[in-house]
PDB file of C-alpha atoms in Angstrom:
ATOM      1  CA  UNK A   1      37.815  48.659  26.204  1.00  0.00           C
ATOM      2  CA  UNK A   2      39.145  45.342  25.155  1.00  0.00           C
ATOM      3  CA  UNK A   3      42.814  45.018  25.415  1.00  0.00           C
ATOM      4  CA  UNK A   4      44.893  44.029  22.583  1.00  0.00           C
ATOM      5  CA  UNK A   5      47.286  41.079  23.380  1.00  0.00           C
ATOM      6  CA  UNK A   6      48.307  40.611  19.826  1.00  0.00           C
ATOM      7  CA  UNK A   7      52.101  40.072  19.233  1.00  0.00           C
ATOM      8  CA  UNK A   8      53.179  42.777  16.537  1.00  0.00           C
ATOM      9  CA  UNK A   9      56.567  43.753  15.324  1.00  0.00           C
ATOM     10  CA  UNK A  10      56.012  47.211  16.776  1.00  0.00           C
ATOM     11  CA  UNK A  11      55.713  45.932  20.312  1.00  0.00           C
ATOM     12  CA  UNK A  12      58.401  43.434  20.339  1.00  0.00           C
ATOM     13  CA  UNK A  13      60.783  45.908  18.872  1.00  0.00           C
ATOM     14  CA  UNK A  14      59.951  47.996  21.658  1.00  0.00           C
ATOM     15  CA  UNK A  15      60.861  45.090  24.023  1.00  0.00           C
ATOM     16  CA  UNK A  16      64.326  44.599  25.980  1.00  0.00           C
ATOM     17  CA  UNK A  17      66.397  41.559  25.177  1.00  0.00           C
ATOM     18  CA  UNK A  18      65.723  39.861  28.572  1.00  0.00           C
ATOM     19  CA  UNK A  19      61.511  40.546  28.124  1.00  0.00           C
ATOM     20  CA  UNK A  20      61.845  39.054  24.517  1.00  0.00           C
ATOM     21  CA  UNK A  21      63.461  35.943  26.064  1.00  0.00           C
ATOM     22  CA  UNK A  22      60.388  35.618  28.659  1.00  0.00           C
ATOM     23  CA  UNK A  23      58.038  35.988  26.228  1.00  0.00           C
ATOM     24  CA  UNK A  24      59.684  33.219  24.128  1.00  0.00           C
ATOM     25  CA  UNK A  25      59.921  31.026  26.993  1.00  0.00           C
ATOM     26  CA  UNK A  26      56.185  31.721  27.642  1.00  0.00           C
ATOM     27  CA  UNK A  27      55.433  30.509  24.268  1.00  0.00           C
ATOM     28  CA  UNK A  28      57.766  27.328  24.555  1.00  0.00           C
ATOM     29  CA  UNK A  29      60.229  28.526  22.033  1.00  0.00           C
ATOM     30  CA  UNK A  30      64.022  27.643  22.676  1.00  0.00           C
ATOM     31  CA  UNK A  31      65.861  30.723  22.665  1.00  0.00           C
ATOM     32  CA  UNK A  32      69.508  30.898  23.953  1.00  0.00           C
ATOM     33  CA  UNK A  33      70.713  34.068  25.539  1.00  0.00           C
ATOM     34  CA  UNK A  34      72.847  35.001  22.565  1.00  0.00           C
ATOM     35  CA  UNK A  35      70.568  34.586  19.784  1.00  0.00           C
ATOM     36  CA  UNK A  36      70.015  37.760  17.799  1.00  0.00           C
ATOM     37  CA  UNK A  37      67.075  39.535  18.887  1.00  0.00           C
ATOM     38  CA  UNK A  38      65.664  39.626  15.488  1.00  0.00           C
ATOM     39  CA  UNK A  39      65.452  35.897  15.170  1.00  0.00           C
ATOM     40  CA  UNK A  40      63.634  35.900  18.258  1.00  0.00           C
ATOM     41  CA  UNK A  41      61.296  38.844  17.064  1.00  0.00           C
ATOM     42  CA  UNK A  42      60.814  36.578  13.962  1.00  0.00           C
ATOM     43  CA  UNK A  43      60.049  33.083  15.789  1.00  0.00           C
ATOM     44  CA  UNK A  44      57.292  35.082  18.091  1.00  0.00           C
ATOM     45  CA  UNK A  45      55.358  36.677  14.958  1.00  0.00           C
ATOM     46  CA  UNK A  46      55.604  33.289  13.057  1.00  0.00           C
ATOM     47  CA  UNK A  47      54.017  31.699  16.232  1.00  0.00           C
ATOM     48  CA  UNK A  48      51.612  34.447  16.797  1.00  0.00           C
ATOM     49  CA  UNK A  49      50.773  34.015  12.849  1.00  0.00           C
ATOM     50  CA  UNK A  50      49.906  30.412  13.392  1.00  0.00           C
ATOM     51  CA  UNK A  51      48.140  30.958  16.615  1.00  0.00           C
ATOM     52  CA  UNK A  52      45.697  33.245  14.796  1.00  0.00           C
ATOM     53  CA  UNK A  53      45.226  31.115  12.103  1.00  0.00           C
ATOM     54  CA  UNK A  54      44.097  28.240  14.327  1.00  0.00           C
ATOM     55  CA  UNK A  55      41.898  30.530  16.392  1.00  0.00           C
ATOM     56  CA  UNK A  56      40.188  31.867  12.775  1.00  0.00           C
ATOM     57  CA  UNK A  57      39.668  27.880  12.179  1.00  0.00           C
ATOM     58  CA  UNK A  58      38.023  27.166  15.852  1.00  0.00           C
ATOM     59  CA  UNK A  59      35.880  30.277  15.080  1.00  0.00           C
ATOM     60  CA  UNK A  60      34.854  28.812  11.723  1.00  0.00           C
ATOM     61  CA  UNK A  61      34.046  25.479  13.288  1.00  0.00           C
ATOM     62  CA  UNK A  62      31.995  26.824  16.107  1.00  0.00           C
ATOM     63  CA  UNK A  63      29.869  29.053  13.750  1.00  0.00           C
ATOM     64  CA  UNK A  64      29.232  25.916  11.688  1.00  0.00           C
ATOM     65  CA  UNK A  65      28.257  23.861  14.511  1.00  0.00           C
ATOM     66  CA  UNK A  66      25.949  26.452  15.751  1.00  0.00           C
ATOM     67  CA  UNK A  67      24.266  26.811  12.246  1.00  0.00           C
ATOM     68  CA  UNK A  68      23.664  23.105  12.178  1.00  0.00           C
ATOM     69  CA  UNK A  69      21.856  23.326  15.742  1.00  0.00           C
ATOM     70  CA  UNK A  70      19.704  25.994  14.711  1.00  0.00           C
ATOM     71  CA  UNK A  71      18.597  24.012  11.117  1.00  0.00           C
ATOM     72  CA  UNK A  72      18.102  20.919  12.916  1.00  0.00           C
ATOM     73  CA  UNK A  73      15.828  22.819  15.831  1.00  0.00           C
ATOM     74  CA  UNK A  74      13.916  25.005  13.154  1.00  0.00           C
ATOM     75  CA  UNK A  75      11.242  23.192  10.932  1.00  0.00           C
ATOM     76  CA  UNK A  76      10.649  24.690   7.492  1.00  0.00           C
ATOM     77  CA  UNK A  77       7.056  26.452   7.550  1.00  0.00           C
ATOM     78  CA  UNK A  78       6.189  24.008   4.528  1.00  0.00           C
ATOM     79  CA  UNK A  79       7.643  20.920   2.572  1.00  0.00           C
ATOM     80  CA  UNK A  80       6.437  22.498  -1.033  1.00  0.00           C
ATOM     81  CA  UNK A  81       3.867  19.861  -1.365  1.00  0.00           C
ATOM     82  CA  UNK A  82      -0.286  19.611  -1.510  1.00  0.00           C
ATOM     83  CA  UNK A  83      -1.144  17.265   1.596  1.00  0.00           C
ATOM     84  CA  UNK A  84      -3.536  16.513   4.353  1.00  0.00           C
ATOM     85  CA  UNK A  85      -3.786  14.862   7.541  1.00  0.00           C
ATOM     86  CA  UNK A  86      -5.906  13.814  10.368  1.00  0.00           C
ATOM     87  CA  UNK A  87      -5.236  12.300  13.714  1.00  0.00           C
ATOM     88  CA  UNK A  88      -7.483  11.709  16.309  1.00  0.00           C
ATOM     89  CA  UNK A  89      -7.344  14.399  19.199  1.00  0.00           C
ATOM     90  CA  UNK A  90      -9.626  12.811  21.643  1.00  0.00           C
ATOM     91  CA  UNK A  91     -12.718  10.787  21.478  1.00  0.00           C
ATOM     92  CA  UNK A  92     -14.841  13.774  20.153  1.00  0.00           C
ATOM     93  CA  UNK A  93     -12.542  15.660  17.885  1.00  0.00           C
ATOM     94  CA  UNK A  94     -10.159  15.639  15.281  1.00  0.00           C
ATOM     95  CA  UNK A  95      -6.956  17.721  14.777  1.00  0.00           C
ATOM     96  CA  UNK A  96      -6.227  18.655  10.775  1.00  0.00           C
ATOM     97  CA  UNK A  97      -3.260  19.535   9.568  1.00  0.00           C
ATOM     98  CA  UNK A  98      -2.403  20.418   5.720  1.00  0.00           C
ATOM     99  CA  UNK A  99       0.024  22.176   3.566  1.00  0.00           C
ATOM    100  CA  UNK A 100       0.269  23.476   0.128  1.00  0.00           C
ATOM    101  CA  UNK A 101       2.616  23.669  -2.752  1.00  0.00           C
ATOM    102  CA  UNK A 102       3.733  26.993  -4.045  1.00  0.00           C
ATOM    103  CA  UNK A 103       1.878  26.069  -7.350  1.00  0.00           C
ATOM    104  CA  UNK A 104      -1.322  25.345  -5.647  1.00  0.00           C
ATOM    105  CA  UNK A 105      -0.975  28.564  -3.628  1.00  0.00           C
ATOM    106  CA  UNK A 106      -0.325  30.346  -6.546  1.00  0.00           C
ATOM    107  CA  UNK A 107      -3.047  28.781  -8.850  1.00  0.00           C
ATOM    108  CA  UNK A 108      -5.582  29.486  -5.700  1.00  0.00           C
ATOM    109  CA  UNK A 109      -4.635  33.465  -5.872  1.00  0.00           C
ATOM    110  CA  UNK A 110      -4.597  33.755  -9.464  1.00  0.00           C
ATOM    111  CA  UNK A 111      -8.135  32.629  -9.591  1.00  0.00           C
ATOM    112  CA  UNK A 112      -9.176  34.247  -6.574  1.00  0.00           C
ATOM    113  CA  UNK A 113     -10.228  31.251  -4.903  1.00  0.00           C
ATOM    114  CA  UNK A 114     -11.267  29.721  -1.406  1.00  0.00           C
ATOM    115  CA  UNK A 115     -10.603  27.129   0.668  1.00  0.00           C
ATOM    116  CA  UNK A 116     -12.573  24.896   2.718  1.00  0.00           C
ATOM    117  CA  UNK A 117     -12.319  21.710   4.297  1.00  0.00           C
ATOM    118  CA  UNK A 118     -15.145  19.181   3.823  1.00  0.00           C
ATOM    119  CA  UNK A 119     -15.566  16.657   6.645  1.00  0.00           C
ATOM    120  CA  UNK A 120     -16.955  13.632   5.519  1.00  0.00           C
ATOM    121  CA  UNK A 121     -18.578  10.821   7.668  1.00  0.00           C
ATOM    122  CA  UNK A 122     -19.017   7.413   6.768  1.00  0.00           C
ATOM    123  CA  UNK A 123     -20.790   3.990   8.252  1.00  0.00           C
ATOM    124  CA  UNK A 124     -18.241   1.579   7.294  1.00  0.00           C
ATOM    125  CA  UNK A 125     -14.435   2.028   5.738  1.00  0.00           C
ATOM    126  CA  UNK A 126     -15.611   0.524   2.681  1.00  0.00           C
ATOM    127  CA  UNK A 127     -18.346   3.066   1.682  1.00  0.00           C
ATOM    128  CA  UNK A 128     -17.547   5.553  -0.837  1.00  0.00           C
ATOM    129  CA  UNK A 129     -20.672   7.570  -0.141  1.00  0.00           C
ATOM    130  CA  UNK A 130     -20.846   9.418   3.055  1.00  0.00           C
ATOM    131  CA  UNK A 131     -23.611   9.519   5.213  1.00  0.00           C
ATOM    132  CA  UNK A 132     -23.148  12.908   6.436  1.00  0.00           C
ATOM    133  CA  UNK A 133     -20.775  16.023   6.001  1.00  0.00           C
ATOM    134  CA  UNK A 134     -20.229  19.291   6.826  1.00  0.00           C
ATOM    135  CA  UNK A 135     -17.637  22.368   5.244  1.00  0.00           C
ATOM    136  CA  UNK A 136     -15.521  24.677   7.365  1.00  0.00           C
ATOM    137  CA  UNK A 137     -14.273  27.729   5.473  1.00  0.00           C
ATOM    138  CA  UNK A 138     -10.558  28.812   5.765  1.00  0.00           C
ATOM    139  CA  UNK A 139      -8.029  31.455   4.615  1.00  0.00           C
ATOM    140  CA  UNK A 140      -5.235  30.684   2.560  1.00  0.00           C
ATOM    141  CA  UNK A 141      -2.953  31.393   5.531  1.00  0.00           C
ATOM    142  CA  UNK A 142      -4.646  28.539   7.737  1.00  0.00           C
ATOM    143  CA  UNK A 143      -2.515  25.485   8.027  1.00  0.00           C
ATOM    144  CA  UNK A 144      -4.159  23.448  10.930  1.00  0.00           C
ATOM    145  CA  UNK A 145      -7.857  23.062  12.191  1.00  0.00           C
ATOM    146  CA  UNK A 146      -9.440  21.329  15.126  1.00  0.00           C
ATOM    147  CA  UNK A 147     -13.071  19.703  14.238  1.00  0.00           C
ATOM    148  CA  UNK A 148     -15.373  18.416  16.616  1.00  0.00           C
ATOM    149  CA  UNK A 149     -17.236  15.473  15.822  1.00  0.00           C
ATOM    150  CA  UNK A 150     -20.882  15.086  15.813  1.00  0.00           C
ATOM    151  CA  UNK A 151     -22.728  12.514  17.855  1.00  0.00           C
ATOM    152  CA  UNK A 152     -22.510   8.700  17.032  1.00  0.00           C
ATOM    153  CA  UNK A 153     -20.353   9.070  13.946  1.00  0.00           C
ATOM    154  CA  UNK A 154     -18.156   6.112  13.113  1.00  0.00           C
ATOM    155  CA  UNK A 155     -15.431   7.062  10.581  1.00  0.00           C
ATOM    156  CA  UNK A 156     -14.270  10.189   9.028  1.00  0.00           C
ATOM    157  CA  UNK A 157     -12.409  11.588   6.345  1.00  0.00           C
ATOM    158  CA  UNK A 158     -11.558  15.194   5.519  1.00  0.00           C
ATOM    159  CA  UNK A 159     -10.748  16.921   2.077  1.00  0.00           C
ATOM    160  CA  UNK A 160      -8.961  20.041   1.444  1.00  0.00           C
ATOM    161  CA  UNK A 161     -11.094  21.925  -1.486  1.00  0.00           C
ATOM    162  CA  UNK A 162     -10.632  25.066  -3.546  1.00  0.00           C
ATOM    163  CA  UNK A 163     -13.419  26.668  -4.578  1.00  0.00           C
ATOM    164  CA  UNK A 164     -13.533  29.490  -7.759  1.00  0.00           C
ATOM    165  CA  UNK A 165     -15.703  30.742 -10.411  1.00  0.00           C
ATOM    166  CA  UNK A 166     -18.466  28.070  -8.967  1.00  0.00           C
ATOM    167  CA  UNK A 167     -15.959  25.268  -9.366  1.00  0.00           C
ATOM    168  CA  UNK A 168     -14.669  23.088  -6.919  1.00  0.00           C
ATOM    169  CA  UNK A 169     -11.352  21.029  -6.993  1.00  0.00           C
ATOM    170  CA  UNK A 170     -10.503  18.782  -4.611  1.00  0.00           C
ATOM    171  CA  UNK A 171      -6.591  19.378  -3.373  1.00  0.00           C
ATOM    172  CA  UNK A 172      -6.153  16.804  -1.360  1.00  0.00           C
ATOM    173  CA  UNK A 173      -7.526  13.813   0.696  1.00  0.00           C
ATOM    174  CA  UNK A 174      -6.956  12.330   4.234  1.00  0.00           C
ATOM    175  CA  UNK A 175      -7.039   8.635   4.837  1.00  0.00           C
ATOM    176  CA  UNK A 176     -10.438   7.200   6.456  1.00  0.00           C
ATOM    177  CA  UNK A 177     -10.581   7.594  10.544  1.00  0.00           C
ATOM    178  CA  UNK A 178     -12.135   5.173  12.882  1.00  0.00           C
ATOM    179  CA  UNK A 179     -13.809   7.085  15.596  1.00  0.00           C
ATOM    180  CA  UNK A 180     -14.691   5.574  18.876  1.00  0.00           C
ATOM    181  CA  UNK A 181     -17.893   5.512  20.572  1.00  0.00           C
ATOM    182  CA  UNK A 182     -16.865   8.284  22.964  1.00  0.00           C
ATOM    183  CA  UNK A 183     -18.056  10.985  20.255  1.00  0.00           C
ATOM    184  CA  UNK A 184     -21.755  10.035  21.572  1.00  0.00           C
ATOM    185  CA  UNK A 185     -21.449  13.304  24.297  1.00  0.00           C
ATOM    186  CA  UNK A 186     -21.733  15.552  20.895  1.00  0.00           C
ATOM    187  CA  UNK A 187     -25.274  14.569  21.371  1.00  0.00           C
ATOM    188  CA  UNK A 188     -25.898  16.901  24.147  1.00  0.00           C
ATOM    189  CA  UNK A 189     -26.391  20.575  24.004  1.00  0.00           C
ATOM    190  CA  UNK A 190     -24.831  23.235  25.696  1.00  0.00           C
ATOM    191  CA  UNK A 191     -26.495  23.985  29.092  1.00  0.00           C
ATOM    192  CA  UNK A 192     -27.545  20.319  29.331  1.00  0.00           C
ATOM    193  CA  UNK A 193     -25.907  18.355  31.957  1.00  0.00           C
ATOM    194  CA  UNK A 194     -23.716  15.626  30.586  1.00  0.00           C
ATOM    195  CA  UNK A 195     -23.253  12.117  31.535  1.00  0.00           C
ATOM    196  CA  UNK A 196     -19.575  11.138  31.111  1.00  0.00           C
ATOM    197  CA  UNK A 197     -16.945   9.527  33.024  1.00  0.00           C
ATOM    198  CA  UNK A 198     -14.804  11.978  35.159  1.00  0.00           C
ATOM    199  CA  UNK A 199     -11.901  11.590  32.864  1.00  0.00           C
ATOM    200  CA  UNK A 200     -14.195  13.358  30.153  1.00  0.00           C
ATOM    201  CA  UNK A 201     -15.460  15.480  32.576  1.00  0.00           C
ATOM    202  CA  UNK A 202     -12.177  17.115  33.616  1.00  0.00           C
ATOM    203  CA  UNK A 203     -11.229  17.113  29.597  1.00  0.00           C
ATOM    204  CA  UNK A 204     -12.950  20.623  29.485  1.00  0.00           C
ATOM    205  CA  UNK A 205     -15.413  19.104  27.215  1.00  0.00           C
ATOM    206  CA  UNK A 206     -18.187  21.335  28.584  1.00  0.00           C
ATOM    207  CA  UNK A 207     -16.395  24.757  27.297  1.00  0.00           C
ATOM    208  CA  UNK A 208     -15.423  22.720  24.265  1.00  0.00           C
ATOM    209  CA  UNK A 209     -19.147  22.087  23.656  1.00  0.00           C
ATOM    210  CA  UNK A 210     -20.378  25.502  24.176  1.00  0.00           C
ATOM    211  CA  UNK A 211     -17.900  26.840  21.721  1.00  0.00           C
ATOM    212  CA  UNK A 212     -18.370  24.386  19.117  1.00  0.00           C
ATOM    213  CA  UNK A 213     -22.059  24.795  18.923  1.00  0.00           C
ATOM    214  CA  UNK A 214     -21.716  28.591  18.755  1.00  0.00           C
ATOM    215  CA  UNK A 215     -19.712  28.300  15.663  1.00  0.00           C
ATOM    216  CA  UNK A 216     -20.980  24.737  14.185  1.00  0.00           C
ATOM    217  CA  UNK A 217     -24.744  24.501  15.013  1.00  0.00           C
ATOM    218  CA  UNK A 218     -25.183  21.938  11.756  1.00  0.00           C
ATOM    219  CA  UNK A 219     -23.227  19.657  13.873  1.00  0.00           C
ATOM    220  CA  UNK A 220     -26.171  19.352  16.383  1.00  0.00           C
ATOM    221  CA  UNK A 221     -28.870  18.787  13.808  1.00  0.00           C
TER     222      UNK A 221
END
């Protein structure tokens, strides 16, 4: 059980004058020996009240600091904007992540729509028409996706698209991203020996290739 060390009038009244003077001395209160004990008790209670107020202020500041730390270290689930981004994860895969605004989510739900990523490949940055493409179906809760790059692709762009009642709407488009020559490893099929550098070999690309082939065979056509 936690001991209650607070100074109260009842506790102080129960003490002798000598004990009151000793407590006053501990708290730095200058009390002559002949001072009326009621004055000593009054000074001690006033000091106790001030100390208690100071402790409450410190606790409030500490809680505020803790909340600020939590707010800084915790990222929100979304930023209420519809946007898509793509980065090159390694020479043979992309990492795609996106966000949806509340309005977009409500519209898709109301129309009973579905989401997909459309991955386009271009021969040059100036090309408007893609040379190749494939789709990846999504759930409304998805917010990220790894995409394996088919062989010999040069430039990629990824669009976030909603579909409902036979109509497609482009919600967001990524920037075009240049693909290094390392993606040529995707010309191999699972089970074939990969002729790659030791760095690529130790990256786990063989297992990645097998899993991608099982899920997205169209990338190997």
